[in-house]
Coordinates of C-alpha atoms and ligand atoms in Angstrom, one line a residue:
Chain A
M1 CA 127.7 94.1 -30.8
S2 CA 127.4 92.5 -27.5
D3 CA 123.6 92.7 -27.6
Q4 CA 123.7 90.2 -30.5
Q5 CA 125.8 87.8 -28.6
T6 CA 124.8 85.8 -25.6
N7 CA 127.0 86.3 -22.5
G8 CA 130.3 86.9 -24.3
Q9 CA 129.8 83.9 -26.5
A10 CA 131.7 83.9 -29.8
L11 CA 130.1 85.3 -32.9
I12 CA 130.3 81.9 -34.5
H13 CA 129.9 79.1 -32.0
A14 CA 129.9 75.5 -33.2
R15 CA 129.7 72.4 -31.0
G16 CA 129.8 68.8 -32.1
L17 CA 128.8 69.5 -35.7
V18 CA 128.2 66.4 -37.7
K19 CA 127.3 66.1 -41.4
H20 CA 127.0 62.9 -43.3
Y21 CA 126.4 62.5 -47.0
E22 CA 125.2 59.6 -49.1
D23 CA 123.4 57.9 -46.2
G24 CA 126.3 58.1 -43.9
R25 CA 128.9 56.6 -46.2
V26 CA 130.6 60.0 -46.4
V27 CA 131.4 61.8 -43.2
A28 CA 132.1 65.4 -44.0
L29 CA 132.0 66.8 -40.5
D30 CA 132.6 64.5 -37.5
G31 CA 131.9 66.4 -34.3
L32 CA 133.5 69.7 -35.1
D33 CA 134.0 72.3 -32.3
L34 CA 134.8 75.9 -33.3
D35 CA 134.6 79.4 -31.9
I36 CA 135.2 82.5 -33.9
A37 CA 135.0 85.9 -32.2
A38 CA 133.5 89.0 -33.8
G39 CA 136.0 90.9 -35.9
E40 CA 138.4 88.0 -36.1
F41 CA 140.3 87.0 -39.2
V42 CA 140.6 83.2 -39.3
A43 CA 142.1 81.0 -41.9
I44 CA 140.9 77.4 -42.2
C45 CA 143.4 74.9 -43.6
G46 CA 143.4 71.2 -44.1
P47 CA 143.7 68.5 -46.8
S48 CA 141.2 68.2 -49.5
G49 CA 138.0 66.5 -48.4
C50 CA 138.4 67.3 -44.7
G51 CA 135.2 69.2 -44.6
K52 CA 136.2 72.8 -45.0
S53 CA 133.6 73.7 -47.6
T54 CA 131.0 71.8 -45.7
L55 CA 131.8 73.9 -42.6
L56 CA 131.4 77.1 -44.5
H57 CA 128.1 75.9 -46.0
M58 CA 126.8 75.3 -42.5
I59 CA 127.9 78.7 -41.2
S60 CA 126.4 80.4 -44.3
G61 CA 123.1 78.6 -43.8
I62 CA 123.0 77.0 -47.2
D63 CA 123.1 73.6 -45.6
R64 CA 122.3 72.3 -42.2
P65 CA 124.2 69.9 -39.8
D66 CA 122.8 66.5 -39.0
R67 CA 123.7 67.0 -35.4
G68 CA 125.4 69.5 -33.2
Q69 CA 124.8 73.1 -32.3
L70 CA 125.6 76.1 -34.5
M71 CA 125.0 79.6 -33.1
V72 CA 125.8 82.6 -35.2
A73 CA 125.4 86.1 -33.7
G74 CA 123.5 84.6 -30.9
R75 CA 121.0 82.8 -33.1
D76 CA 120.6 79.1 -33.4
L77 CA 120.6 78.3 -37.1
A78 CA 118.6 75.1 -36.6
T79 CA 115.6 77.1 -35.3
M80 CA 115.4 79.6 -38.2
S81 CA 112.6 79.3 -40.7
G82 CA 113.2 79.1 -44.4
G83 CA 112.5 82.8 -44.8
E84 CA 114.7 83.8 -41.9
T85 CA 117.5 81.7 -43.3
D86 CA 117.2 83.5 -46.7
H87 CA 117.3 86.8 -44.9
Y88 CA 120.3 85.6 -42.8
R89 CA 122.2 84.6 -46.0
A90 CA 121.4 87.9 -47.6
T91 CA 122.3 90.2 -44.8
V92 CA 124.5 88.6 -42.2
I93 CA 126.7 86.5 -44.5
G94 CA 128.9 87.4 -47.5
L95 CA 130.0 84.4 -49.6
V96 CA 132.9 84.0 -52.0
F97 CA 133.5 80.7 -53.8
Q98 CA 136.5 79.5 -55.6
L99 CA 134.8 79.6 -59.0
H100 CA 131.6 80.5 -60.8
N101 CA 130.6 83.3 -58.5
L102 CA 129.0 85.5 -61.1
L103 CA 125.9 85.4 -63.4
V104 CA 127.5 85.4 -66.8
N105 CA 124.8 87.5 -68.5
L106 CA 125.0 90.3 -66.0
T107 CA 127.6 93.1 -65.9
A108 CA 130.0 93.5 -63.0
L109 CA 127.8 96.3 -61.7
E110 CA 124.7 94.2 -61.9
N111 CA 126.3 91.2 -60.3
V112 CA 127.1 93.2 -57.3
Q113 CA 123.5 94.3 -57.0
V114 CA 122.1 90.7 -57.0
P115 CA 121.9 90.3 -53.2
M116 CA 120.5 93.9 -52.9
L117 CA 117.3 92.9 -54.6
T118 CA 116.3 91.0 -51.5
T119 CA 116.5 94.0 -49.2
G120 CA 114.3 96.6 -50.9
I121 CA 116.8 99.4 -51.2
R122 CA 115.9 101.8 -54.0
P123 CA 117.3 101.2 -57.5
R124 CA 119.3 104.5 -57.4
E125 CA 120.9 103.7 -54.1
R126 CA 121.6 100.2 -55.3
V127 CA 123.6 101.5 -58.2
E128 CA 125.4 104.0 -56.1
R129 CA 126.3 101.4 -53.5
A130 CA 127.4 98.9 -56.1
R131 CA 129.7 101.5 -57.7
D132 CA 131.2 102.3 -54.4
L133 CA 131.9 98.6 -53.7
L134 CA 133.4 98.1 -57.2
D135 CA 135.6 101.1 -56.4
R136 CA 136.7 99.5 -53.1
V137 CA 137.8 96.4 -55.0
G138 CA 139.5 98.6 -57.6
L139 CA 137.2 97.7 -60.5
L140 CA 135.0 100.7 -61.1
H141 CA 136.5 101.1 -64.5
R142 CA 135.1 97.6 -65.4
E143 CA 131.6 98.2 -64.2
N144 CA 129.9 97.4 -67.5
A145 CA 132.1 94.4 -68.3
L146 CA 130.5 91.0 -68.6
P147 CA 132.2 88.2 -66.6
P148 CA 133.6 86.3 -69.6
T149 CA 135.6 89.5 -70.5
L150 CA 137.1 89.8 -67.0
S151 CA 140.3 88.0 -65.8
G152 CA 140.1 85.4 -63.1
G153 CA 141.4 87.9 -60.5
E154 CA 138.9 90.5 -61.6
R155 CA 136.0 88.1 -61.4
Q156 CA 137.0 87.2 -57.8
R157 CA 137.1 90.9 -56.9
V158 CA 133.6 91.4 -58.3
A159 CA 132.5 88.4 -56.2
I160 CA 134.0 90.0 -53.1
A161 CA 132.2 93.3 -53.9
R162 CA 129.0 91.3 -54.3
A163 CA 129.6 89.5 -51.0
L164 CA 129.8 92.9 -49.3
A165 CA 126.6 94.1 -51.0
N166 CA 124.4 94.1 -47.9
D167 CA 127.2 95.0 -45.5
P168 CA 127.5 91.5 -43.9
R169 CA 129.0 90.9 -40.4
I170 CA 130.7 87.8 -41.6
L171 CA 132.6 87.2 -44.9
L172 CA 133.2 83.6 -45.8
A173 CA 135.6 82.8 -48.6
D174 CA 136.1 79.3 -49.8
E175 CA 139.5 79.1 -51.5
P176 CA 139.0 82.4 -53.2
T177 CA 142.5 82.4 -54.6
G178 CA 142.4 78.7 -55.6
A179 CA 142.0 79.4 -59.3
L180 CA 144.5 82.3 -59.4
D181 CA 148.2 82.4 -60.0
S182 CA 150.2 83.2 -56.9
K183 CA 150.7 86.9 -57.7
N184 CA 147.0 87.5 -58.3
G185 CA 146.2 85.3 -55.3
E186 CA 148.3 87.4 -53.1
R187 CA 146.7 90.6 -54.3
L188 CA 143.3 89.3 -53.7
F189 CA 144.2 88.2 -50.3
E190 CA 145.6 91.6 -49.5
L191 CA 142.3 93.1 -50.6
L192 CA 140.3 90.8 -48.3
V193 CA 142.6 91.6 -45.4
E194 CA 142.3 95.3 -46.0
L195 CA 138.5 95.2 -46.3
Q196 CA 138.2 93.2 -43.1
R197 CA 140.4 95.7 -41.3
N198 CA 138.4 98.7 -42.5
A199 CA 134.9 97.2 -42.1
D200 CA 135.1 95.6 -38.7
M201 CA 134.0 92.4 -40.3
T202 CA 134.6 88.8 -39.3
L203 CA 136.6 87.1 -42.0
V204 CA 136.8 83.3 -42.5
I205 CA 139.0 82.1 -45.4
V206 CA 139.5 78.5 -46.5
T207 CA 142.9 78.2 -48.1
H208 CA 145.4 75.6 -49.1
D209 CA 148.2 78.2 -49.3
Q210 CA 150.2 78.1 -46.0
H211 CA 151.9 81.4 -46.9
L212 CA 148.5 83.2 -47.2
A213 CA 147.1 81.4 -44.1
D214 CA 150.0 82.8 -42.1
Q215 CA 148.7 86.3 -42.5
A216 CA 145.5 85.5 -40.7
Q217 CA 145.2 86.2 -37.0
R218 CA 144.5 82.6 -36.4
V219 CA 144.8 79.4 -38.4
V220 CA 142.4 76.6 -37.7
H221 CA 143.6 73.2 -39.0
M222 CA 141.0 70.7 -39.9
L223 CA 141.4 66.9 -40.4
D224 CA 138.7 64.3 -41.1
G225 CA 135.8 66.6 -40.3
R226 CA 137.2 68.0 -37.1
A227 CA 139.2 71.1 -36.0
I228 CA 142.6 70.2 -34.5
P229 CA 142.8 71.9 -31.1
E230 CA 145.5 74.6 -30.8
P231 CA 147.3 75.4 -27.6
D232 CA 147.2 79.2 -28.1
A233 CA 144.2 79.9 -30.2
T234 CA 144.1 83.7 -29.8
T235 CA 147.7 84.7 -30.6
R236 CA 148.0 87.7 -32.9
Chain B
M1 CA 115.2 107.6 -65.1
L2 CA 118.8 108.4 -66.0
T3 CA 119.9 108.2 -62.4
N4 CA 118.7 104.6 -62.3
A5 CA 120.9 103.6 -65.2
G6 CA 122.7 100.4 -64.4
A7 CA 120.2 99.4 -61.7
L8 CA 119.5 95.7 -61.7
T9 CA 115.8 94.7 -61.5
L10 CA 114.1 91.4 -61.5
L11 CA 112.4 92.4 -64.8
G12 CA 115.7 93.4 -66.3
M13 CA 117.2 90.0 -65.3
T14 CA 114.3 88.2 -66.9
R15 CA 114.7 90.1 -70.1
R16 CA 118.4 89.3 -70.1
N17 CA 117.7 85.6 -69.6
L18 CA 115.2 85.5 -72.4
F19 CA 117.6 87.4 -74.7
R20 CA 120.4 85.1 -73.9
Q21 CA 118.6 82.3 -75.7
R22 CA 117.0 84.4 -78.3
V23 CA 116.4 81.7 -80.9
R24 CA 114.8 79.5 -78.4
T25 CA 112.7 82.3 -77.0
L26 CA 111.6 83.3 -80.5
L27 CA 110.7 79.7 -81.3
T28 CA 108.7 79.4 -78.1
V29 CA 106.9 82.7 -78.9
M30 CA 106.1 81.4 -82.4
G31 CA 104.8 78.1 -81.0
V32 CA 102.6 79.8 -78.4
S33 CA 101.4 82.4 -80.9
L34 CA 100.0 79.7 -83.2
G35 CA 97.5 79.0 -80.5
V36 CA 96.7 82.7 -80.2
V37 CA 96.3 82.9 -84.0
A38 CA 93.7 80.1 -83.9
I39 CA 91.9 81.8 -81.0
V40 CA 91.9 85.2 -82.6
A41 CA 91.0 84.0 -86.1
F42 CA 88.1 81.7 -84.9
H43 CA 86.7 84.1 -82.4
T44 CA 86.8 87.0 -84.8
L45 CA 85.0 85.0 -87.5
M46 CA 82.5 83.6 -85.0
R47 CA 81.7 87.1 -83.8
G48 CA 81.2 88.1 -87.4
V49 CA 78.8 85.3 -87.9
W50 CA 77.0 86.0 -84.6
E51 CA 76.6 89.7 -85.5
S52 CA 75.4 88.9 -89.0
V53 CA 72.7 86.6 -87.5
E54 CA 71.6 89.4 -85.1
I55 CA 71.3 91.8 -88.0
A56 CA 69.7 89.3 -90.3
I57 CA 66.9 88.8 -87.8
S58 CA 66.1 92.5 -87.8
T59 CA 66.2 92.9 -91.6
G60 CA 63.9 95.6 -92.8
G61 CA 63.2 96.6 -89.2
A62 CA 61.8 93.2 -88.2
D63 CA 61.5 92.4 -84.5
L64 CA 61.7 88.6 -84.8
M65 CA 61.7 85.7 -87.3
V66 CA 59.5 82.7 -87.4
F67 CA 60.7 79.3 -88.5
K68 CA 59.5 75.7 -88.5
S69 CA 60.3 74.2 -85.2
G70 CA 62.6 71.2 -84.7
V71 CA 64.9 71.7 -87.6
A72 CA 68.7 71.3 -87.5
A73 CA 69.5 74.2 -89.7
D74 CA 67.6 77.4 -90.7
L75 CA 67.7 76.4 -94.4
F76 CA 65.7 73.2 -93.6
S77 CA 62.8 75.2 -92.2
I78 CA 59.6 74.7 -94.4
L79 CA 56.4 76.6 -93.6
D80 CA 53.1 76.7 -95.3
E81 CA 53.0 80.3 -96.5
Q82 CA 49.3 80.9 -96.3
K83 CA 48.7 79.0 -93.1
T84 CA 51.6 80.7 -91.3
R85 CA 50.7 84.2 -92.5
D86 CA 47.1 83.7 -91.3
L87 CA 48.4 82.5 -87.9
L88 CA 50.8 85.4 -87.5
E89 CA 48.3 88.1 -88.6
A90 CA 45.8 86.7 -86.1
D91 CA 48.2 87.5 -83.3
E92 CA 47.5 90.7 -81.5
H93 CA 51.2 91.6 -81.2
V94 CA 52.0 91.4 -84.9
A95 CA 51.9 94.5 -87.1
E96 CA 53.1 93.1 -90.5
T97 CA 55.0 90.2 -91.9
S98 CA 57.4 89.5 -94.8
A99 CA 57.6 86.0 -96.1
C100 CA 61.0 84.7 -97.3
L101 CA 62.3 81.6 -99.0
F102 CA 66.0 80.7 -98.8
H103 CA 68.0 78.4 -101.0
I104 CA 71.6 77.9 -102.0
L105 CA 72.5 77.3 -105.6
P106 CA 75.5 77.5 -107.8
I107 CA 75.1 80.7 -109.8
A108 CA 77.4 82.3 -112.3
G109 CA 80.4 80.3 -111.2
Q110 CA 79.9 80.9 -107.5
P111 CA 79.3 77.4 -106.0
F112 CA 77.3 78.5 -102.9
T113 CA 75.1 81.5 -103.7
L114 CA 72.3 82.4 -101.4
L115 CA 69.0 82.9 -103.3
F116 CA 66.1 84.5 -101.4
G117 CA 62.6 85.1 -102.5
L118 CA 60.6 88.0 -101.1
H119 CA 57.3 89.6 -102.1
A120 CA 58.0 93.0 -103.6
D121 CA 55.1 94.6 -101.7
E122 CA 56.0 93.3 -98.3
F123 CA 58.1 95.5 -96.0
V124 CA 61.6 94.0 -96.5
V125 CA 61.7 94.9 -100.2
R126 CA 59.1 97.7 -100.1
D127 CA 61.0 99.7 -97.6
S128 CA 64.5 99.0 -99.0
I129 CA 66.6 101.5 -101.0
P130 CA 68.8 100.0 -103.7
V131 CA 72.4 101.3 -104.0
S132 CA 72.0 101.3 -107.8
G133 CA 69.1 100.5 -110.2
R134 CA 65.7 99.9 -108.7
R135 CA 63.6 97.4 -106.7
I136 CA 62.2 94.3 -108.5
E137 CA 58.8 94.8 -110.0
G138 CA 58.1 91.7 -112.1
P139 CA 58.7 88.0 -111.7
D140 CA 61.7 87.9 -114.1
E141 CA 63.6 90.6 -112.3
I142 CA 66.2 90.1 -109.6
M143 CA 68.4 92.2 -107.4
L144 CA 72.0 91.4 -106.5
G145 CA 73.8 91.9 -103.3
V146 CA 76.9 94.2 -103.6
I147 CA 79.3 91.3 -103.1
A148 CA 77.5 89.1 -105.6
A149 CA 77.4 91.9 -108.1
K150 CA 81.1 92.4 -107.8
L151 CA 82.0 88.7 -107.9
M152 CA 79.6 88.1 -110.9
E153 CA 80.5 91.4 -112.5
K154 CA 76.9 92.3 -113.1
K155 CA 75.0 95.6 -112.8
A156 CA 71.5 96.9 -113.3
G157 CA 70.2 96.0 -116.8
D158 CA 72.4 92.9 -117.2
T159 CA 71.0 89.5 -117.4
L160 CA 71.8 86.4 -115.3
I161 CA 70.9 82.8 -115.8
I162 CA 69.7 81.0 -112.7
A163 CA 68.7 77.3 -112.8
G164 CA 68.5 77.6 -116.6
Q165 CA 66.2 80.6 -116.6
T166 CA 67.1 84.1 -117.6
F167 CA 66.6 87.0 -115.3
T168 CA 67.2 90.7 -115.6
V169 CA 69.1 92.6 -112.9
A170 CA 66.9 95.4 -111.7
G171 CA 69.3 96.8 -109.1
V172 CA 71.9 96.2 -106.5
F173 CA 71.3 96.2 -102.7
E174 CA 73.5 96.4 -99.7
T175 CA 72.7 95.2 -96.2
E176 CA 74.8 95.0 -93.1
V177 CA 74.6 91.2 -93.4
V178 CA 77.5 89.9 -95.4
F179 CA 75.8 86.6 -96.5
Y180 CA 72.9 88.6 -97.8
N181 CA 75.3 90.9 -99.7
G182 CA 76.7 87.8 -101.4
G183 CA 73.2 86.7 -102.4
I184 CA 70.5 87.3 -104.9
L185 CA 66.9 88.5 -104.3
M186 CA 64.0 87.2 -106.4
D187 CA 60.2 87.5 -106.4
L188 CA 59.0 84.9 -103.9
E189 CA 56.3 83.3 -106.2
R190 CA 58.8 83.0 -109.0
M191 CA 61.3 81.4 -106.8
Q192 CA 58.7 78.9 -105.4
Q193 CA 58.2 77.8 -109.0
L194 CA 61.8 77.8 -109.9
I195 CA 62.9 75.5 -107.0
D196 CA 59.5 73.6 -106.9
R197 CA 58.3 74.8 -103.5
Q198 CA 54.9 76.1 -104.4
G199 CA 53.1 77.6 -101.4
L200 CA 56.1 77.1 -99.1
V201 CA 58.5 79.5 -97.4
T202 CA 61.5 79.2 -95.1
A203 CA 60.6 81.9 -92.6
F204 CA 58.7 85.0 -91.8
L205 CA 60.2 88.3 -90.8
V206 CA 57.8 89.9 -88.4
K207 CA 57.3 93.5 -87.3
L208 CA 55.5 93.9 -84.0
K209 CA 53.0 96.7 -83.2
E210 CA 54.3 99.8 -81.5
G211 CA 54.9 99.1 -77.8
A212 CA 54.4 95.3 -78.1
D213 CA 56.5 93.2 -75.9
R214 CA 58.9 91.0 -77.8
D215 CA 59.1 88.2 -75.3
A216 CA 55.3 88.1 -74.9
A217 CA 55.0 88.0 -78.7
V218 CA 57.4 85.0 -78.9
V219 CA 55.4 83.1 -76.3
S220 CA 52.1 83.9 -77.9
I221 CA 53.2 82.9 -81.4
E222 CA 54.7 79.7 -80.3
E223 CA 51.6 78.8 -78.3
R224 CA 49.4 79.3 -81.3
D225 CA 51.3 76.7 -83.2
P226 CA 53.8 74.4 -81.6
D227 CA 55.2 73.7 -85.1
V228 CA 56.7 77.2 -85.3
V229 CA 59.4 78.9 -83.3
A230 CA 60.2 82.6 -83.0
V231 CA 63.7 83.9 -82.6
T232 CA 64.6 87.4 -81.6
G233 CA 68.4 87.3 -81.7
A234 CA 71.6 85.2 -82.1
A235 CA 71.2 84.0 -78.5
D236 CA 68.1 82.0 -79.2
Y237 CA 68.9 81.2 -82.8
N238 CA 69.8 77.7 -81.6
K239 CA 66.1 77.0 -81.8
V240 CA 66.4 76.7 -85.6
D241 CA 70.1 76.2 -86.2
R242 CA 72.7 74.3 -84.2
G243 CA 75.4 75.9 -86.3
L244 CA 76.1 78.8 -84.1
D245 CA 76.4 76.6 -81.0
M246 CA 78.5 74.1 -82.8
G247 CA 80.7 77.0 -84.1
N248 CA 81.1 78.2 -80.5
D249 CA 81.9 74.8 -79.3
M250 CA 84.5 74.4 -82.0
V251 CA 86.1 77.7 -81.1
W252 CA 86.3 76.6 -77.5
L253 CA 87.7 73.3 -78.4
V254 CA 90.3 74.9 -80.6
S255 CA 91.1 77.4 -77.8
I256 CA 91.6 74.6 -75.2
M257 CA 93.8 72.7 -77.6
A258 CA 95.8 75.8 -78.2
I259 CA 96.2 76.4 -74.5
L260 CA 97.3 72.8 -73.9
I261 CA 99.8 72.8 -76.7
G262 CA 101.1 76.3 -75.8
S263 CA 101.5 75.2 -72.1
I264 CA 103.5 72.2 -73.1
I265 CA 105.8 74.3 -75.3
V266 CA 106.3 76.8 -72.5
M267 CA 106.9 74.0 -70.1
N268 CA 109.5 72.4 -72.3
T269 CA 111.3 75.7 -72.8
M270 CA 111.2 76.8 -69.2
W271 CA 112.2 73.4 -67.9
M272 CA 115.3 73.4 -70.1
S273 CA 116.0 77.0 -69.1
V274 CA 115.8 76.2 -65.4
F275 CA 117.9 73.1 -65.9
E276 CA 120.6 75.0 -67.7
R277 CA 120.7 77.6 -64.9
T278 CA 120.9 75.1 -62.0
R279 CA 124.2 76.6 -60.9
E280 CA 123.0 80.2 -61.3
I281 CA 119.8 79.6 -59.4
G282 CA 121.8 77.8 -56.7
L283 CA 124.0 80.9 -56.5
L284 CA 121.0 83.2 -56.2
R285 CA 119.7 81.1 -53.3
A286 CA 123.2 81.1 -51.7
V287 CA 123.3 84.9 -51.7
G288 CA 119.9 85.1 -50.1
W289 CA 117.3 85.0 -52.8
S290 CA 114.1 83.3 -51.4
S291 CA 112.4 80.5 -53.3
Y292 CA 109.6 83.0 -53.9
R293 CA 111.9 85.3 -55.8
V294 CA 113.3 82.5 -57.8
T295 CA 109.7 81.4 -58.6
A296 CA 108.8 84.9 -59.6
M297 CA 111.8 85.1 -61.9
V298 CA 110.7 82.0 -63.8
L299 CA 107.1 83.0 -63.9
I300 CA 107.9 86.5 -65.1
E301 CA 110.0 85.0 -67.9
A302 CA 107.1 82.9 -69.0
T303 CA 104.7 85.8 -68.8
F304 CA 107.0 87.8 -71.1
V305 CA 106.9 84.9 -73.6
G306 CA 103.1 84.9 -73.3
I307 CA 102.7 88.6 -73.9
M308 CA 105.1 88.5 -76.9
A309 CA 103.2 85.5 -78.3
C310 CA 99.9 87.4 -77.8
I311 CA 101.2 90.3 -79.8
V312 CA 102.6 88.2 -82.6
G313 CA 99.6 85.9 -82.6
S314 CA 97.0 88.7 -82.6
I315 CA 98.6 90.2 -85.7
L316 CA 98.8 86.9 -87.5
G317 CA 95.3 85.9 -86.4
A318 CA 93.7 89.1 -87.5
G319 CA 95.6 88.7 -90.8
L320 CA 94.2 85.2 -91.2
A321 CA 90.6 86.4 -90.5
E322 CA 91.1 89.3 -92.9
L323 CA 92.2 86.8 -95.6
T324 CA 88.7 85.2 -95.6
T325 CA 87.3 88.5 -96.7
V326 CA 89.5 88.4 -99.8
L327 CA 89.0 84.7 -100.9
P328 CA 86.0 84.6 -103.3
V329 CA 84.1 81.7 -101.6
S330 CA 84.5 82.8 -98.0
Q331 CA 84.0 86.4 -98.9
Q332 CA 80.2 85.7 -99.5
F333 CA 79.7 84.6 -96.0
N334 CA 82.3 86.1 -93.7
S335 CA 83.0 89.4 -92.2
P336 CA 85.2 89.2 -89.2
V337 CA 84.4 91.6 -86.3
Y338 CA 87.5 93.1 -84.7
D339 CA 86.5 94.1 -81.3
L340 CA 88.4 93.8 -78.1
P341 CA 87.1 90.6 -76.5
P342 CA 89.0 88.1 -78.7
F343 CA 92.2 90.0 -78.2
L344 CA 91.7 90.2 -74.5
L345 CA 90.9 86.5 -74.5
A346 CA 94.0 85.8 -76.4
L347 CA 96.1 87.8 -73.9
A348 CA 94.5 86.1 -71.0
V349 CA 95.0 82.7 -72.7
A350 CA 98.6 83.4 -73.6
V351 CA 99.5 84.6 -70.2
T352 CA 97.6 81.8 -68.4
L353 CA 99.1 79.1 -70.5
S354 CA 102.6 80.5 -70.0
L355 CA 102.1 80.5 -66.2
L356 CA 100.6 77.1 -66.4
G357 CA 103.5 75.8 -68.4
A358 CA 106.0 77.5 -66.1
A359 CA 104.5 76.2 -62.9
L360 CA 106.4 72.9 -62.9
P361 CA 109.7 74.4 -64.0
A362 CA 109.3 77.1 -61.4
W363 CA 108.7 74.5 -58.7
R364 CA 111.7 72.6 -59.9
A365 CA 113.8 75.8 -59.6
T366 CA 112.8 76.1 -56.0
R367 CA 114.0 72.6 -55.3
I368 CA 117.5 73.5 -56.4
S369 CA 119.8 73.3 -53.4
P370 CA 122.6 75.8 -53.4
V371 CA 125.0 73.2 -52.0
E372 CA 124.3 70.7 -54.8
A373 CA 124.3 73.4 -57.5
L374 CA 127.6 74.8 -56.4
R375 CA 129.3 71.5 -56.0
Y376 CA 129.5 71.0 -59.8
E377 CA 132.9 72.5 -60.3
Ligands
ADP1 N1 126.7 67.3 -51.3 C1 127.6 66.3 -51.0 N2 127.3 65.0 -51.4 C2 128.1 64.0 -51.1 N3 129.3 64.1 -50.6 C3 129.7 65.4 -50.3 C4 128.9 66.5 -50.5 N4 129.5 67.6 -50.0 C5 130.7 67.2 -49.6 N5 130.8 65.8 -49.7 C6 131.9 65.0 -49.3 O1 132.2 65.4 -48.0 C7 133.6 65.4 -47.8 C8 134.0 66.9 -47.3 O2 133.8 67.7 -48.4 P1 134.3 69.2 -48.4 O3 133.7 69.9 -47.3 O4 133.9 69.8 -49.8 O5 135.8 69.1 -48.3 P2 136.9 70.3 -48.5 O6 136.2 71.5 -48.9 O7 137.7 70.3 -47.3 O8 137.8 69.7 -49.6 C9 134.3 65.0 -49.0 O9 134.6 63.6 -49.0 C10 133.2 65.3 -50.1 O10 133.3 64.4 -51.2
MG2 MG1 136.3 72.7 -50.6

């Protein structure tokens, strides 16, 4: 692990991240500093519009900051080529969104395999691995179901299985329980926590729910595009 | 194979995407296949004509045909029979000749019947074997091609009125040339009187001496008299008839139109398809799909459409070409040739136009930013 990190630097290392939209009229990130260590479980909280999603987009490499430095696993995302970024998204990052995570005309089993198409593993192994992941999220019995026939909670669990498809080091979830009722939300959260514990993965969850956030090892509060500094950031 | 059940592949995804909008896919396939129909039908018919010309030139074992030079169509060729025969027989390459006069007349209800006059003692008639009856012997006898006999419902022994004169059917012949089979053969001198062309013929069929060089013969004959041209095959038939060239040009024109229209149809469909899937494509990019893979997905979808259109279009096109062999008028002139090239061309065209049409939508798909696509919530 340490070979992929520079001199004990955090797995995710952000300094002065700035992101503007609409020619600077919208400031999504305004000089954000953040460090997340490997294997950490972090919840990101903050009011709507404070830049939480934008931050996850930066870390996942689907968008780039206007200014600032962002190092993930020892690599500067700004210097990566398009192809390297694609590979990074496919293999280092697992992403779960609040909604619309799945391709509606593919079965649960097929949806889980979508990221695997980029890595050249054999079809037979793909299926095996996808089944295993569906099993881990408790949905093997629904492998042939199409997304519209799944419940909201089931769809999010398929999305989590898909996020884990290529065994990522970092799982990023943007309000994954936002569209679920509190009971299903709690269950999904438990699943994420359990997966993180077993897989030695770094887990970053954006959530509005203070109760859920409290279960994380650390809560990062954001406001107006910045992370609010905490006195004791590594408390467990 | 069974162990791969449930495995997701790019091809499988494409198929699923096309199936999701099956009516639209079907309509697109139909649209593109119309172009394929045109290409297959025209090419098949053109190849039929081409082949007929090739065979017509070698009728009775001839090596070449001599026409008047500078005519727009073979039927307008007029040669002085005696002068041309003398000229040809003086050539050291020539073994024997068979004069022929062509004309098109309405006969027995068939509006365009080919009438050709030949001397019974020259090689074309002399060496032919009728399928029924016998060869013409006198000036009032005729022979019918098999298709003409069928269409006019005549057989050996019957009589037929041509240009107000009564003739007796001596026999029925069959050649490999469809437009001959739809025609009527008559004694050359009798025909010259009948259509008022005394001493004139349309062309000479020429047999060369054993071992004579055809190209040398062509040059030698044309040098003897600049007013005549010698043709040895369909490729140089444009010396006496622009029809084949024009036909080919038409076929290409139709093909290019078909390609353009097909491309636009595919472009429209794929553009809509990409637009509708903005979010999905954004998601694919977000989970690590490269823009190349997204491009490939769109292009493969279009290729599927092209291949399906090719299959549908080839069947319909062949059907259309076949239809011309059943309709009475076209039956006298056409015999479509079904060989591979038109179908390969159709496949190449269908796939090319699909890729062409999909290029812009595919490019658009690569411009979809995952962030933008996923923001529409
Ligand atoms: N692609 C975009 N174009 C324009 N404005 C954007 C875009 N993405 C985010 N924003 C704006 O940036 C701010 C932060 O957005 P976001 O990161 O989605 O907030 P959060 O997830 O914390 O609710 C908001 O004001 C939002 O409207
Ligand atoms: Mg958000």
